[in-house]
Structures are given as structure tokens and as C-alpha cells.
Tab-separated table of C-alpha atoms and ligand atoms in Angstrom:
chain	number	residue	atom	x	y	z
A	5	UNK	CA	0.000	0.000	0.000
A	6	UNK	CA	1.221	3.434	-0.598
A	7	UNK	CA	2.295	5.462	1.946
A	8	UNK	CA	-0.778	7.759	2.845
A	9	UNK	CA	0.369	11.237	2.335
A	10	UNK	CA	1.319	10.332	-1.168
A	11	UNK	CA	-2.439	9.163	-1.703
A	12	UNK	CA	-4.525	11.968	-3.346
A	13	UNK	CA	-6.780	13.599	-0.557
A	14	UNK	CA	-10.211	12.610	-3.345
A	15	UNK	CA	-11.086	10.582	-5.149
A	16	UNK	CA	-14.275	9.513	-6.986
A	17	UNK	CA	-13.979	5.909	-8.976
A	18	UNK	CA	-16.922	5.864	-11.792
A	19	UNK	CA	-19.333	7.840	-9.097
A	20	UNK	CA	-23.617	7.475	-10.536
A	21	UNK	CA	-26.388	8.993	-8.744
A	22	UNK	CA	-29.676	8.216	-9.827
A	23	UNK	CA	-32.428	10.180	-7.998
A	24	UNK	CA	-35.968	8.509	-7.132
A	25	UNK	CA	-37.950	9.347	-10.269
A	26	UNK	CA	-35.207	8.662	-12.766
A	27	UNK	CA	-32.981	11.713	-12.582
A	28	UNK	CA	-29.931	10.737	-13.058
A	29	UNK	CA	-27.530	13.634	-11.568
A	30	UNK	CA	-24.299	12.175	-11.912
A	31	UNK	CA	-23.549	10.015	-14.758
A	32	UNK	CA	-19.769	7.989	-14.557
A	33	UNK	CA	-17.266	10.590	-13.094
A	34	UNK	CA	-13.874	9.896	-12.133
A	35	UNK	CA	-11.940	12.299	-10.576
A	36	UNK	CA	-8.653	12.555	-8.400
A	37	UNK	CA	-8.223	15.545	-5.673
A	38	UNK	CA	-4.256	16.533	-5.033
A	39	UNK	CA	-3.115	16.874	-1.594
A	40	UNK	CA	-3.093	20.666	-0.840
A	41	UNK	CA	-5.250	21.307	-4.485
A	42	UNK	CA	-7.781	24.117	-5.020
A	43	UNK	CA	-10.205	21.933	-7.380
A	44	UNK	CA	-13.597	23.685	-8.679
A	45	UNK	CA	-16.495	21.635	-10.159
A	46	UNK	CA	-17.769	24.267	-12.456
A	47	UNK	CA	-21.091	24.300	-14.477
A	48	UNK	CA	-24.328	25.745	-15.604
A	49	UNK	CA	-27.370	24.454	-12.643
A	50	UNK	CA	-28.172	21.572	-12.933
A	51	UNK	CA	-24.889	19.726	-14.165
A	52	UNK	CA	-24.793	17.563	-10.756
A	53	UNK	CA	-21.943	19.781	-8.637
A	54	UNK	CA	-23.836	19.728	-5.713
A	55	UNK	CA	-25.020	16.398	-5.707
A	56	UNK	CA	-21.050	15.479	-6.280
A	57	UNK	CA	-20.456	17.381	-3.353
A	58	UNK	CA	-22.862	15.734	-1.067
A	59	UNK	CA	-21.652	12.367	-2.194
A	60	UNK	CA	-17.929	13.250	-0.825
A	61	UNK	CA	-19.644	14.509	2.577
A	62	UNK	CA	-21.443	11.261	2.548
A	63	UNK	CA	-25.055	13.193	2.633
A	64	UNK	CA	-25.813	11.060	-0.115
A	65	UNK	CA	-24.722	8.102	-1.320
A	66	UNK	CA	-24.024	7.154	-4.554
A	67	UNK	CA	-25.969	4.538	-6.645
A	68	UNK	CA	-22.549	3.329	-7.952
A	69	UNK	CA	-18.916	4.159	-7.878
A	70	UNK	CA	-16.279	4.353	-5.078
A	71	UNK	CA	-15.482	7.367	-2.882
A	72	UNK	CA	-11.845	7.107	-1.609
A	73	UNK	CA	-10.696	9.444	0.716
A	74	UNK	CA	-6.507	9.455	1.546
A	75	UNK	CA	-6.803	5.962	-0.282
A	76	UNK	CA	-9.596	4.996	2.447
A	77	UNK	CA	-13.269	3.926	0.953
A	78	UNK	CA	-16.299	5.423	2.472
A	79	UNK	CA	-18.523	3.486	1.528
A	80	UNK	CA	-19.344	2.646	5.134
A	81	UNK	CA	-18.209	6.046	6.908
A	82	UNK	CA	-21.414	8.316	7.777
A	83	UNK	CA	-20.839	12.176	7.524
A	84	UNK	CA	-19.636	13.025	10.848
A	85	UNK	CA	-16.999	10.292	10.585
A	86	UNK	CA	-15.538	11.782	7.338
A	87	UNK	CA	-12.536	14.058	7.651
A	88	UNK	CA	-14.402	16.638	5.307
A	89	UNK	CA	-16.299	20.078	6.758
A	90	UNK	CA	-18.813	21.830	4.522
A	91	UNK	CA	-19.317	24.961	3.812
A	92	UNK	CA	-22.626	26.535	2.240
A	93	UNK	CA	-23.737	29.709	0.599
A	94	UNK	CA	-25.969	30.439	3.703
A	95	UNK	CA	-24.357	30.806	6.591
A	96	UNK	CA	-25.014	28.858	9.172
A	97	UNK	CA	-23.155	30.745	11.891
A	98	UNK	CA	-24.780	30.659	15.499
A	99	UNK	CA	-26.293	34.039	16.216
A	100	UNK	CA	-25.674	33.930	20.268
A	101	UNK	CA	-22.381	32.967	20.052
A	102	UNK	CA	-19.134	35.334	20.074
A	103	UNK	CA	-16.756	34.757	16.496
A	104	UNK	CA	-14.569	32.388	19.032
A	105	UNK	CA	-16.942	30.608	20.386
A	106	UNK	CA	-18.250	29.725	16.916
A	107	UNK	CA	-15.250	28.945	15.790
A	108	UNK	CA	-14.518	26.857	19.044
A	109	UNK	CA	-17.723	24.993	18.082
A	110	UNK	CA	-16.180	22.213	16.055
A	111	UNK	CA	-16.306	18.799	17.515
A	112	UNK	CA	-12.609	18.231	17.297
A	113	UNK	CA	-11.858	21.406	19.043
A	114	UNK	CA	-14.519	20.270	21.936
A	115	UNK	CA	-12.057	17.507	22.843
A	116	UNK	CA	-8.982	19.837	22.753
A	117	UNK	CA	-8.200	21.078	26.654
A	118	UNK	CA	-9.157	24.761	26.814
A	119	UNK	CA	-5.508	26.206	26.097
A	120	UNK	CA	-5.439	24.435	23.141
A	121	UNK	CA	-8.498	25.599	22.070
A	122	UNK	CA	-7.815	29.281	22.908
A	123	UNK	CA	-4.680	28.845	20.640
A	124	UNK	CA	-6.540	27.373	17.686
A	125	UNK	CA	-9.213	30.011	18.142
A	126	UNK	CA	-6.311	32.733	17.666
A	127	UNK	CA	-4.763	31.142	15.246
A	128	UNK	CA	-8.209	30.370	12.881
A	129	UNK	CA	-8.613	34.042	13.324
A	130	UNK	CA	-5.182	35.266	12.322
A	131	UNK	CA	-5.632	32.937	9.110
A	132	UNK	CA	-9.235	34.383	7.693
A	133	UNK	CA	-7.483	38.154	8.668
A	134	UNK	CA	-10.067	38.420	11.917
A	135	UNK	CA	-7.518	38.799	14.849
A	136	UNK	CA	-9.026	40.978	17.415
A	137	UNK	CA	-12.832	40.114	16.285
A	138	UNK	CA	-13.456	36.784	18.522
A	139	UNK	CA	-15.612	38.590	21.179
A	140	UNK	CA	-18.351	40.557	18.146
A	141	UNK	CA	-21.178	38.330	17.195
A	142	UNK	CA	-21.999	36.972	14.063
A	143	UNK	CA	-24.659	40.441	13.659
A	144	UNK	CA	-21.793	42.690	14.414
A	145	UNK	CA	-19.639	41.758	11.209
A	146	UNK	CA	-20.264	42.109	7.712
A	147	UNK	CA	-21.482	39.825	5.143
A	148	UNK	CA	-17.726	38.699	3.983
A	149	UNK	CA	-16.288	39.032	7.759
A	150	UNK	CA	-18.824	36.540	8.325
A	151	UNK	CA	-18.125	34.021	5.584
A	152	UNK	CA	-14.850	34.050	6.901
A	153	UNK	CA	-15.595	33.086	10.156
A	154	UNK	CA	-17.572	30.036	8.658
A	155	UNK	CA	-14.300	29.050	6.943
A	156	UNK	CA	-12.447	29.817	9.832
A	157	UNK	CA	-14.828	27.599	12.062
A	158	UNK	CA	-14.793	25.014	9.668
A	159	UNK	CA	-10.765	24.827	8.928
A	160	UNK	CA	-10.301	24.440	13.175
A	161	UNK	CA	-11.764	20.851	12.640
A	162	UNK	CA	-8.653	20.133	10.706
A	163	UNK	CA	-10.214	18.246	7.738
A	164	UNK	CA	-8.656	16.626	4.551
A	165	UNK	CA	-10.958	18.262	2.488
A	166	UNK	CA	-13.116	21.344	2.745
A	167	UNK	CA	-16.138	21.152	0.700
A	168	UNK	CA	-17.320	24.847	-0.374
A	169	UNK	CA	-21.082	25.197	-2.138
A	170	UNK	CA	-21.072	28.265	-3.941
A	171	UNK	CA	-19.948	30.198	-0.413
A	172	UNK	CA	-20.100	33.615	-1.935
A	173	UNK	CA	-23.241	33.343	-3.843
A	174	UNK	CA	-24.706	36.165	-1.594
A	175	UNK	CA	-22.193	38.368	-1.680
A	176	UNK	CA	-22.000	41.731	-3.695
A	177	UNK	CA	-19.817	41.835	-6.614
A	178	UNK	CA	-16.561	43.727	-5.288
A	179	UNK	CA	-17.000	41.634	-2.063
A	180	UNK	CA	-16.923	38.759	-3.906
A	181	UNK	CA	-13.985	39.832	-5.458
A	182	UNK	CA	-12.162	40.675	-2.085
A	183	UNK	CA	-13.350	36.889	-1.116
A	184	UNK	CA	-11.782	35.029	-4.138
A	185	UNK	CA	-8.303	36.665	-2.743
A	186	UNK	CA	-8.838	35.864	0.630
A	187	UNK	CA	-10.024	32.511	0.344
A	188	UNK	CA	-7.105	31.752	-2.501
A	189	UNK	CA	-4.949	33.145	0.337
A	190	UNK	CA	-6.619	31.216	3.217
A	191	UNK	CA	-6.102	28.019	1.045
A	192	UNK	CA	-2.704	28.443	-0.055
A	193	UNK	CA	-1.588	29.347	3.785
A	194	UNK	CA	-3.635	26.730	5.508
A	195	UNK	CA	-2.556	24.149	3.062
A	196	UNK	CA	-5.797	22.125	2.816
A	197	UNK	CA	-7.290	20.711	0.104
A	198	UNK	CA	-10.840	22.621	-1.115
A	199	UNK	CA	-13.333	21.615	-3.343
A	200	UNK	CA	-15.159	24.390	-4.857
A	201	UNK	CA	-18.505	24.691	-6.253
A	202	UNK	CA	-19.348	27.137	-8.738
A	203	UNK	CA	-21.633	28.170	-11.765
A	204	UNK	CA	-19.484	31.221	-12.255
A	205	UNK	CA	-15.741	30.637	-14.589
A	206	UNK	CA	-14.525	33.465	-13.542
A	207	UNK	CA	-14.611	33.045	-9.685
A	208	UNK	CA	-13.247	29.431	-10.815
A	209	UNK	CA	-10.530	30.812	-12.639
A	210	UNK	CA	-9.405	33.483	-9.938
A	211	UNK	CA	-8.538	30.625	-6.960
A	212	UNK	CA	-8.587	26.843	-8.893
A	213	UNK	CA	-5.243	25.293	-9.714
A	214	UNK	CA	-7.710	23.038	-11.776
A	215	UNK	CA	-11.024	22.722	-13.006
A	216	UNK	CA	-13.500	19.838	-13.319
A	217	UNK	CA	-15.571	21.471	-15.987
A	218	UNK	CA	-19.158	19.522	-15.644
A	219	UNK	CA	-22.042	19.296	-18.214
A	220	UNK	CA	-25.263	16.877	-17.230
A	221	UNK	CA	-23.813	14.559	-14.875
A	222	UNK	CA	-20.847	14.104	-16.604
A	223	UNK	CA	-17.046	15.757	-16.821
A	224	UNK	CA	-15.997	17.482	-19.848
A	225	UNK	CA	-12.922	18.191	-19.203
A	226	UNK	CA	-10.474	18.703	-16.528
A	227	UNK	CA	-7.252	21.127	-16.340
A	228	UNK	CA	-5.683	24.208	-15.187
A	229	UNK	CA	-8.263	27.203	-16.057
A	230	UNK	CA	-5.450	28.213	-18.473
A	231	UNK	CA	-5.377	25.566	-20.316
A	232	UNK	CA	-9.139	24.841	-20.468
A	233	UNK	CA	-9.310	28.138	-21.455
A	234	UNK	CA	-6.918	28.508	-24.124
A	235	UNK	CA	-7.494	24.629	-25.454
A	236	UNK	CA	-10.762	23.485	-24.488
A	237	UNK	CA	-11.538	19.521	-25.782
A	238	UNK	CA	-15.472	20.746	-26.661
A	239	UNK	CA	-18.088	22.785	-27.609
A	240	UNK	CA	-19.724	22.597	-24.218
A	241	UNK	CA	-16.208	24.074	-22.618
A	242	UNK	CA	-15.720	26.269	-25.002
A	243	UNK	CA	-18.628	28.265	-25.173
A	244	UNK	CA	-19.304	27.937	-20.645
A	245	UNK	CA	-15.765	29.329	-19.875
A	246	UNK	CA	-16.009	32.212	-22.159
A	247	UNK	CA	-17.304	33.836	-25.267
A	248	UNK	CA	-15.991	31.821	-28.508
A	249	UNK	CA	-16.394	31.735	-32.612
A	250	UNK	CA	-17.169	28.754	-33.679
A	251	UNK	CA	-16.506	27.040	-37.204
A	252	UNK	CA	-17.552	23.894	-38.057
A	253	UNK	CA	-17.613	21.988	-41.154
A	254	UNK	CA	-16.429	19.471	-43.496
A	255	UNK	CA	-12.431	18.656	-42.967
A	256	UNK	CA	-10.708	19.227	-45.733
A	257	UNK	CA	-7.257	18.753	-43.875
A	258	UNK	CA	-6.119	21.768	-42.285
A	259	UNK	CA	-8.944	24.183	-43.324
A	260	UNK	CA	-12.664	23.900	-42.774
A	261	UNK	CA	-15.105	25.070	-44.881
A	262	UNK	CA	-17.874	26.731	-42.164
A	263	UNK	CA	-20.840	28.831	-43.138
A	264	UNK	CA	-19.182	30.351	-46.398
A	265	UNK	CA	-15.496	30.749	-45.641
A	266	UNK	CA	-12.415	28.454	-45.502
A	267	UNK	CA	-10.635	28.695	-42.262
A	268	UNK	CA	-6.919	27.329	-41.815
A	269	UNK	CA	-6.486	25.415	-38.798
A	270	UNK	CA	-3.278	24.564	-37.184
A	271	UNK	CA	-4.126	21.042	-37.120
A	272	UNK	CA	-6.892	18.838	-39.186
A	273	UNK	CA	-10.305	18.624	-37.489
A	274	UNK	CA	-14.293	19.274	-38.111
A	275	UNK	CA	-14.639	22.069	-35.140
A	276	UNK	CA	-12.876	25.315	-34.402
A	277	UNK	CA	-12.861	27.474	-31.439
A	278	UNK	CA	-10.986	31.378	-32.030
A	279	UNK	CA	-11.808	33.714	-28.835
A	280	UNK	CA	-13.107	36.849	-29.560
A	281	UNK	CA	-9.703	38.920	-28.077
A	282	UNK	CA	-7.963	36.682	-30.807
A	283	UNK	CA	-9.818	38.430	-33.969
A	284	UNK	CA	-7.843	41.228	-34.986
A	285	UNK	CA	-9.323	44.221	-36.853
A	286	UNK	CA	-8.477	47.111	-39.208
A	287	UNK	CA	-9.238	49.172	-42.376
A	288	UNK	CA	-6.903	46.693	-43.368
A	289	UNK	CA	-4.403	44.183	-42.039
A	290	UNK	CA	-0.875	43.662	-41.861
A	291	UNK	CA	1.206	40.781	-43.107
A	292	UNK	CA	0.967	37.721	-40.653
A	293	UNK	CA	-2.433	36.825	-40.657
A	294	UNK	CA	-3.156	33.423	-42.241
A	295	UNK	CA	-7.135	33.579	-41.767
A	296	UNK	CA	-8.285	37.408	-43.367
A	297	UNK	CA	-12.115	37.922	-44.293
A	298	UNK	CA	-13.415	41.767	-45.480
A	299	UNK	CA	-16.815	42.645	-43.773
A	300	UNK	CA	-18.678	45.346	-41.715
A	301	UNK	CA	-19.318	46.320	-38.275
A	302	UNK	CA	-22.252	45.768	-36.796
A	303	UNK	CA	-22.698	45.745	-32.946
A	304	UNK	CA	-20.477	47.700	-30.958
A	305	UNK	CA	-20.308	46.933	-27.394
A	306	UNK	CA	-18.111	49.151	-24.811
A	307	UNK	CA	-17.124	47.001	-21.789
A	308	UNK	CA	-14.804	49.169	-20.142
A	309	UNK	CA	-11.513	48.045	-20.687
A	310	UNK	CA	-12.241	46.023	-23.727
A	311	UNK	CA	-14.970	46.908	-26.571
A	312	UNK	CA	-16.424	44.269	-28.282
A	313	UNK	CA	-17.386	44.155	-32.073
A	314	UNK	CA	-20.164	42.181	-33.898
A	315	UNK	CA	-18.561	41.752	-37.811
A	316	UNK	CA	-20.739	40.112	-40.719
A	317	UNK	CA	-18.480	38.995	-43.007
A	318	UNK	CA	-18.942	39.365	-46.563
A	319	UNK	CA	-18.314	35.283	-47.043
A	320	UNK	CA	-21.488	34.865	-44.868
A	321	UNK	CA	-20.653	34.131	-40.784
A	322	UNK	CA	-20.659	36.602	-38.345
A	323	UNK	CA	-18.121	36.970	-35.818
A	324	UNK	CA	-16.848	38.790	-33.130
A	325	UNK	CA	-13.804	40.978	-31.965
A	326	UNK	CA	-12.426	41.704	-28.425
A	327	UNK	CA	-9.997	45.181	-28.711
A	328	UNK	CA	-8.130	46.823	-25.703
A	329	UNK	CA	-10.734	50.331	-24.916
A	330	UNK	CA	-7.560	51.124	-25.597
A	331	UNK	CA	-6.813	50.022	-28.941
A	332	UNK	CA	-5.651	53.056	-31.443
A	333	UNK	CA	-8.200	51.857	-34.096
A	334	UNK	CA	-11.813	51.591	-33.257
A	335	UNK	CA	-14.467	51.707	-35.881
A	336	UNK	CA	-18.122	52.506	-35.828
A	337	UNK	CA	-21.270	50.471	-36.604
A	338	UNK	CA	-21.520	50.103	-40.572
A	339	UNK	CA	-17.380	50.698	-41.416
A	340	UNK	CA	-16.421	48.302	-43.767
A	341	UNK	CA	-13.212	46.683	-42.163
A	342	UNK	CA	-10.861	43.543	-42.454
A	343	UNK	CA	-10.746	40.945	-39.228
A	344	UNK	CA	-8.712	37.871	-39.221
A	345	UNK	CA	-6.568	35.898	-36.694
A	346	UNK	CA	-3.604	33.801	-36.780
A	347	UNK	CA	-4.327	30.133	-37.099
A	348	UNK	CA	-2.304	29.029	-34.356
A	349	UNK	CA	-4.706	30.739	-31.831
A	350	UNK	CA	-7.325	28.256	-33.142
A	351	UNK	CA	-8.877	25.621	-30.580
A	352	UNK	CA	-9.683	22.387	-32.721
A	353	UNK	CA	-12.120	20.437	-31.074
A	354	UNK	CA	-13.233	16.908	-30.178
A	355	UNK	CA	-16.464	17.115	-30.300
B	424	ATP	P1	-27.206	24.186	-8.917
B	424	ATP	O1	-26.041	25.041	-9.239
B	424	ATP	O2	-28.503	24.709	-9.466
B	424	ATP	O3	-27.281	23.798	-7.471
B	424	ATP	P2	-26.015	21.615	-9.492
B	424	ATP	O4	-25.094	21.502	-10.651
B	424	ATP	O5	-25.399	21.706	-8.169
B	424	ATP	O6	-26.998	22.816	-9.737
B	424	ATP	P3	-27.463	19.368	-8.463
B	424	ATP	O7	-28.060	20.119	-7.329
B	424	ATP	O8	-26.385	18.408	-8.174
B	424	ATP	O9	-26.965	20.365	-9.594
B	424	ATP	O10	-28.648	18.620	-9.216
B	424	ATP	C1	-28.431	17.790	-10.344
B	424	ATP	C2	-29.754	17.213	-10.831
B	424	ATP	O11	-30.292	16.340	-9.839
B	424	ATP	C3	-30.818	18.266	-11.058
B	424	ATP	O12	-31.571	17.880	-12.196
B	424	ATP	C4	-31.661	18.196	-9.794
B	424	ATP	O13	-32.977	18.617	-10.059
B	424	ATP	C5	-31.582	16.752	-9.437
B	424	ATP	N1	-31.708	16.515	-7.990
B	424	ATP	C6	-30.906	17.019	-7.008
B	424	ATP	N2	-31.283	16.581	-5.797
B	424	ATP	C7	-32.368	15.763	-6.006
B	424	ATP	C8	-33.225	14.989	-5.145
B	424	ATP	N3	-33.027	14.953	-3.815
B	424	ATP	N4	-34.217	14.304	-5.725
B	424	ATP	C9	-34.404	14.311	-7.071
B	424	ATP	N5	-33.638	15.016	-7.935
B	424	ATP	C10	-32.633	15.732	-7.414
């Protein structure tokens, strides 16, 4: 047997969950959790994260598949017996009790002699950035002071993995912000493993060092968000982590022939993925760019730092075009312009 703290802290061996009625939530998964990994389970509602969630915290159990956690099954291990805290959008903080005495809640820490936990208690708070708050209530803090005392409360139990549902669901959108750099930080400094759920890429992208990218019960693909990103396997990643063009057609080696034009690809295939930021456009382009296609501007779209452009080509597709707000060129609805890309920014696709 290995030794155990080479043994990944998750993992989930061909995991099905079929719900009474016929719902089938989670359809054949296998996944592996590092020791000390940030992992998000990312998709639209619906896709089964939750459920996936549940089924490592042993809330529900799975109509097939194996659960291994540090190389131990669970099939037979209820809930409280599983080295794994949970952590939900709604807080679930206890109203009449001070920050440390919340945090001082956990049942390991109930064992602990009371020096220890005093110690624990000031150290939880020094890690979620709290020191100084354990004698407020939960009504004295704000919404993100309190999320952080749930983490903190549940990180004093110690557990191999902390399971997150959508924590900062409620939160306003610069708070949430603040939260993806604290709880990266929290992670990265506490050193235990957390497995994320989230609907939204681009919290997943600001704290995962990889992604389980789900679509109906099922994994699409799993990576770094940089690489999912930048070379996504499918249509379904493509399109959820991001705004895409997408050409598909007959292959004819390395072009395609989609909707009217003939687009080189860097390698044969039948499906084509070019992000928007990727299209360049001008009155007319340099040297350089192997796909070129003369059209006119349609939608323009200022985003703040980036402005995004809506092009129907002449050829027949239309497509669209990310530029810096600070780009020097930036034409109007109805310019005729030229947009193309380099083929070696192309995404071919699986499927
Ligand atoms: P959301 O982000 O909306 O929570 P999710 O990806 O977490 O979505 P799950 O909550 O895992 O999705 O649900 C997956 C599927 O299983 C859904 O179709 C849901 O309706 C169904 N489901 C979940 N729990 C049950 C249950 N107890 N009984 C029957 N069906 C269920």
C-alpha cells in the first residue's frame, strides 16, 4: 500500500447517482483531488456539482462508484466520521455565540483542553485576517467578515478536504472579489485541500489550480483554467468558460469550410474554437495573418476596458472581436473593415 500522504486527498472511482424518479444527476465521473489542491467543479445548474459534493460529505450516497478518501473507501463512513467540513452559501453561523466561540464549536476542538483551544481560536482568526474580532457576534460583522468566520470555524476541525457550495453566492460583486483573494490566500496558507462549487468561470478561474468542468452529470474536461481556457476539448467548454467563434464543417485537412469561408487550422479537425480577443481588426491588415475575411461592423459593445465588435463577413458568418478600450483603431457600426486571426490561436475540437 502506498504510503498515505502520497495518496490523493479525493477521489471519486466511476461515481452514478440516480435520484428517485429517474434523474440521473451524476452520470460515470472519475476524478482525483491533489493533496493541498484548489479543485472547482464548475457548471451551468443543474450539471450535478452539488449532488457530487454531497456524495464526498457522505449526505448522499451514490448509486454506484467508489469514494476514496486518503486511499480509504467510504462506503461505510457516515458524515460526521468523514474528515471533510462543509461549507454553504448560507451561513449557518450561530447568532448567540461570540466569532470564538463559533469557531470553538467544532467537535474536534470540543475535545482539545481549553488552552489548546484558545490557541486554535487565535490562530483560525489570524488565518481568515479576523484577529481581534473573537468577542463581536456573528450580527456585528459584515457579510464577507462573516463568511470568513464560517471558513475559519470550519478549517479548526482540521479536515482533509473542505467542501465549499457556492460560499459567496450572496455576496455583492466587489465583495466577492475581495473573497476570491482571501479565500485563494486562506487556502494556499492553511494548506488544505478545497473543493469548490461554482456556476461562475470566472470566480473558478481566480482561486482553482484546476477545473472539473461539468455538463449533465458528466465531466468534460479537466485542467488548469489556463489551459481549459486557451485549449478546451469541446463545444460545451468552449462556449461555458467564455465567449468563442465557432466554425464547423467538413475537414478538408487543415482548413474547414464553415458557413461560407475556408478557415486554416493549425491542425486537421471538423470544429474550431478562435476567442473573440484573438480576432484582430483594421481598415486593413498587416502581413501575418493566415485567416483574413473583409466585412462590416455591426454591434459595438463598450465594456470598459475592452470593446467588443459584432462583424458580418462578406463570405457569410458573423463573428466577433475583443480590442483593448484602448486600442488606437476603433471603428463605428456600418465601417467596412478587415478581421482575421492567426491560425495558431485556433482551438480544434473533439467534439
Ligand atoms: P445548482 O447550481 O442549481 O445547485 P447543481 O449543478 O449543483 O446545480 P445538483 O443540485 O447536483 O446540480 O442537481 C443535479 C440534478 O439532480 C438536477 O436535475 C436536480 O434537479 C436533481 N436533484 C438534485 N437533488 C435531487 C433529489 N433529492 N431528488 C431528485 N432530484 C434531485
Amino acid at each position: 500500500m502506498m504510503p498515505t500522504e502520497t495518496l490523493p486527498d479525493a477521489e471519486l472511482r466511476d461515481i452514478r447517482k440516480e435520484f428517485p424518479g429517474g434523474v440521473v444527476a451524476v452520470d460515470g465521473v472519475d476524478l482525483t483531488v491533489g493533496r493541498g489542491e484548489f479543485f472547482s467543479l464548475l457548471g451551468p445548474s443543474g450539471c450535478g456539482k452539488t449532488t457530487l459534493l454531497r456524495i464526498l460529505a457522505g449526505l448522499e450516497r451514490p448509486s454506484a462508484g467508489t469514494v476514496l478518501i486518503r486511499g480509504v473507501a467510504m462506503e461505510r463512513v457516515p458524515p460526521h466520521r468523514r474528515p471533510t467540513n462543509l461549507v454553504f452559501q448560507r451561513l449557518a453561523l450561530f447568532p448567540h455565540l461570540t466569532v470564538a466561540k463559533n469557531i470553538a464549536f467544532g467537535p474536534s476542538l470540543r475535545r482539545g483542553g481549553r488552552r489548546d483551544v484558545a490557541a486554535k481560536v487565535t490562530e483560525m482568526l489570524k488565518l481568515v485576517d479576523l484577529a481581534g474580532y473573537g468577542d463581536r457576534y456573528p450580527d456585528q460583522l459584515s457579510g464577507g467578515q462573516q463568511q470568513r468566520v464560517a471558513i475559519a470555524r470550519a478549517l479548526a476541525n482540521e479536515p482533509a478536504l473542505l467542501l465549499l457550495d457556492e460560499p459567496l453566492s450572496s455576496l455583492d460583486l466587489n465583495l466577492r472579489i475581495q473573497m476570491q483573494a482571501a479565500l485563494k490566500r486562506i487556502q494556499q496558507d492553511s494548506g488544505t485541500t478545497f473543493v469548490y462549487v461554482t456556476h461562475d468561470q470566472g470566480e473558478a478561474f481566480a482561486m482553482s489550480d484546476r477545473i472539473a468542468v461539468m455538463n449533465a452529470g458528466r465531466v468534460e474536461q479537466v485542467g488548469p483554467p489556463r489551459e481549459l481556457y486557451r485549449s478546451p476539448r469541446t463545444r460545451f467548454t468552449a462556449t461555458f468558460l467564455g465567449d468563442t467563434n465557432l466554425f464547423e464543417g467538413p475537414d478538408v485537412g487543415e482548413t474547414l469550410e464553415s458557413g461560407g469561408i475556408t478557415v486554416t487550422l493549425p491542425t486537421p479537425g471538423r470544429i474550431a474554437s478562435v476567442r473573440p480577443e484573438h480576432v484582430a481588426i483594421a481598415e486593413e491588415l498587416r502581413d501575418g495573418y493566415d485567416n483574413r475575411f473583409t466585412g462590416v461592423v455591426g454591434d459595438v459593445v463598450f465594456q470598459g476596458s475592452v470593446v467588443r465588435y459584432t462583424i458580418q463577413l462578406d463570405a457569410g458568418p458573423r463573428i466577433s472581436s475583443e480590442l483593448s478600450a484602448d486600442a488606437a483603431f476603433h471603428p463605428t457600426p456600418g465601417q467596412r473593415v478587415e478581421a482575421g486571426w492567426q491560425s495558431h490561436v485556433t482551438a480544434v475540437l473533439d467534439a
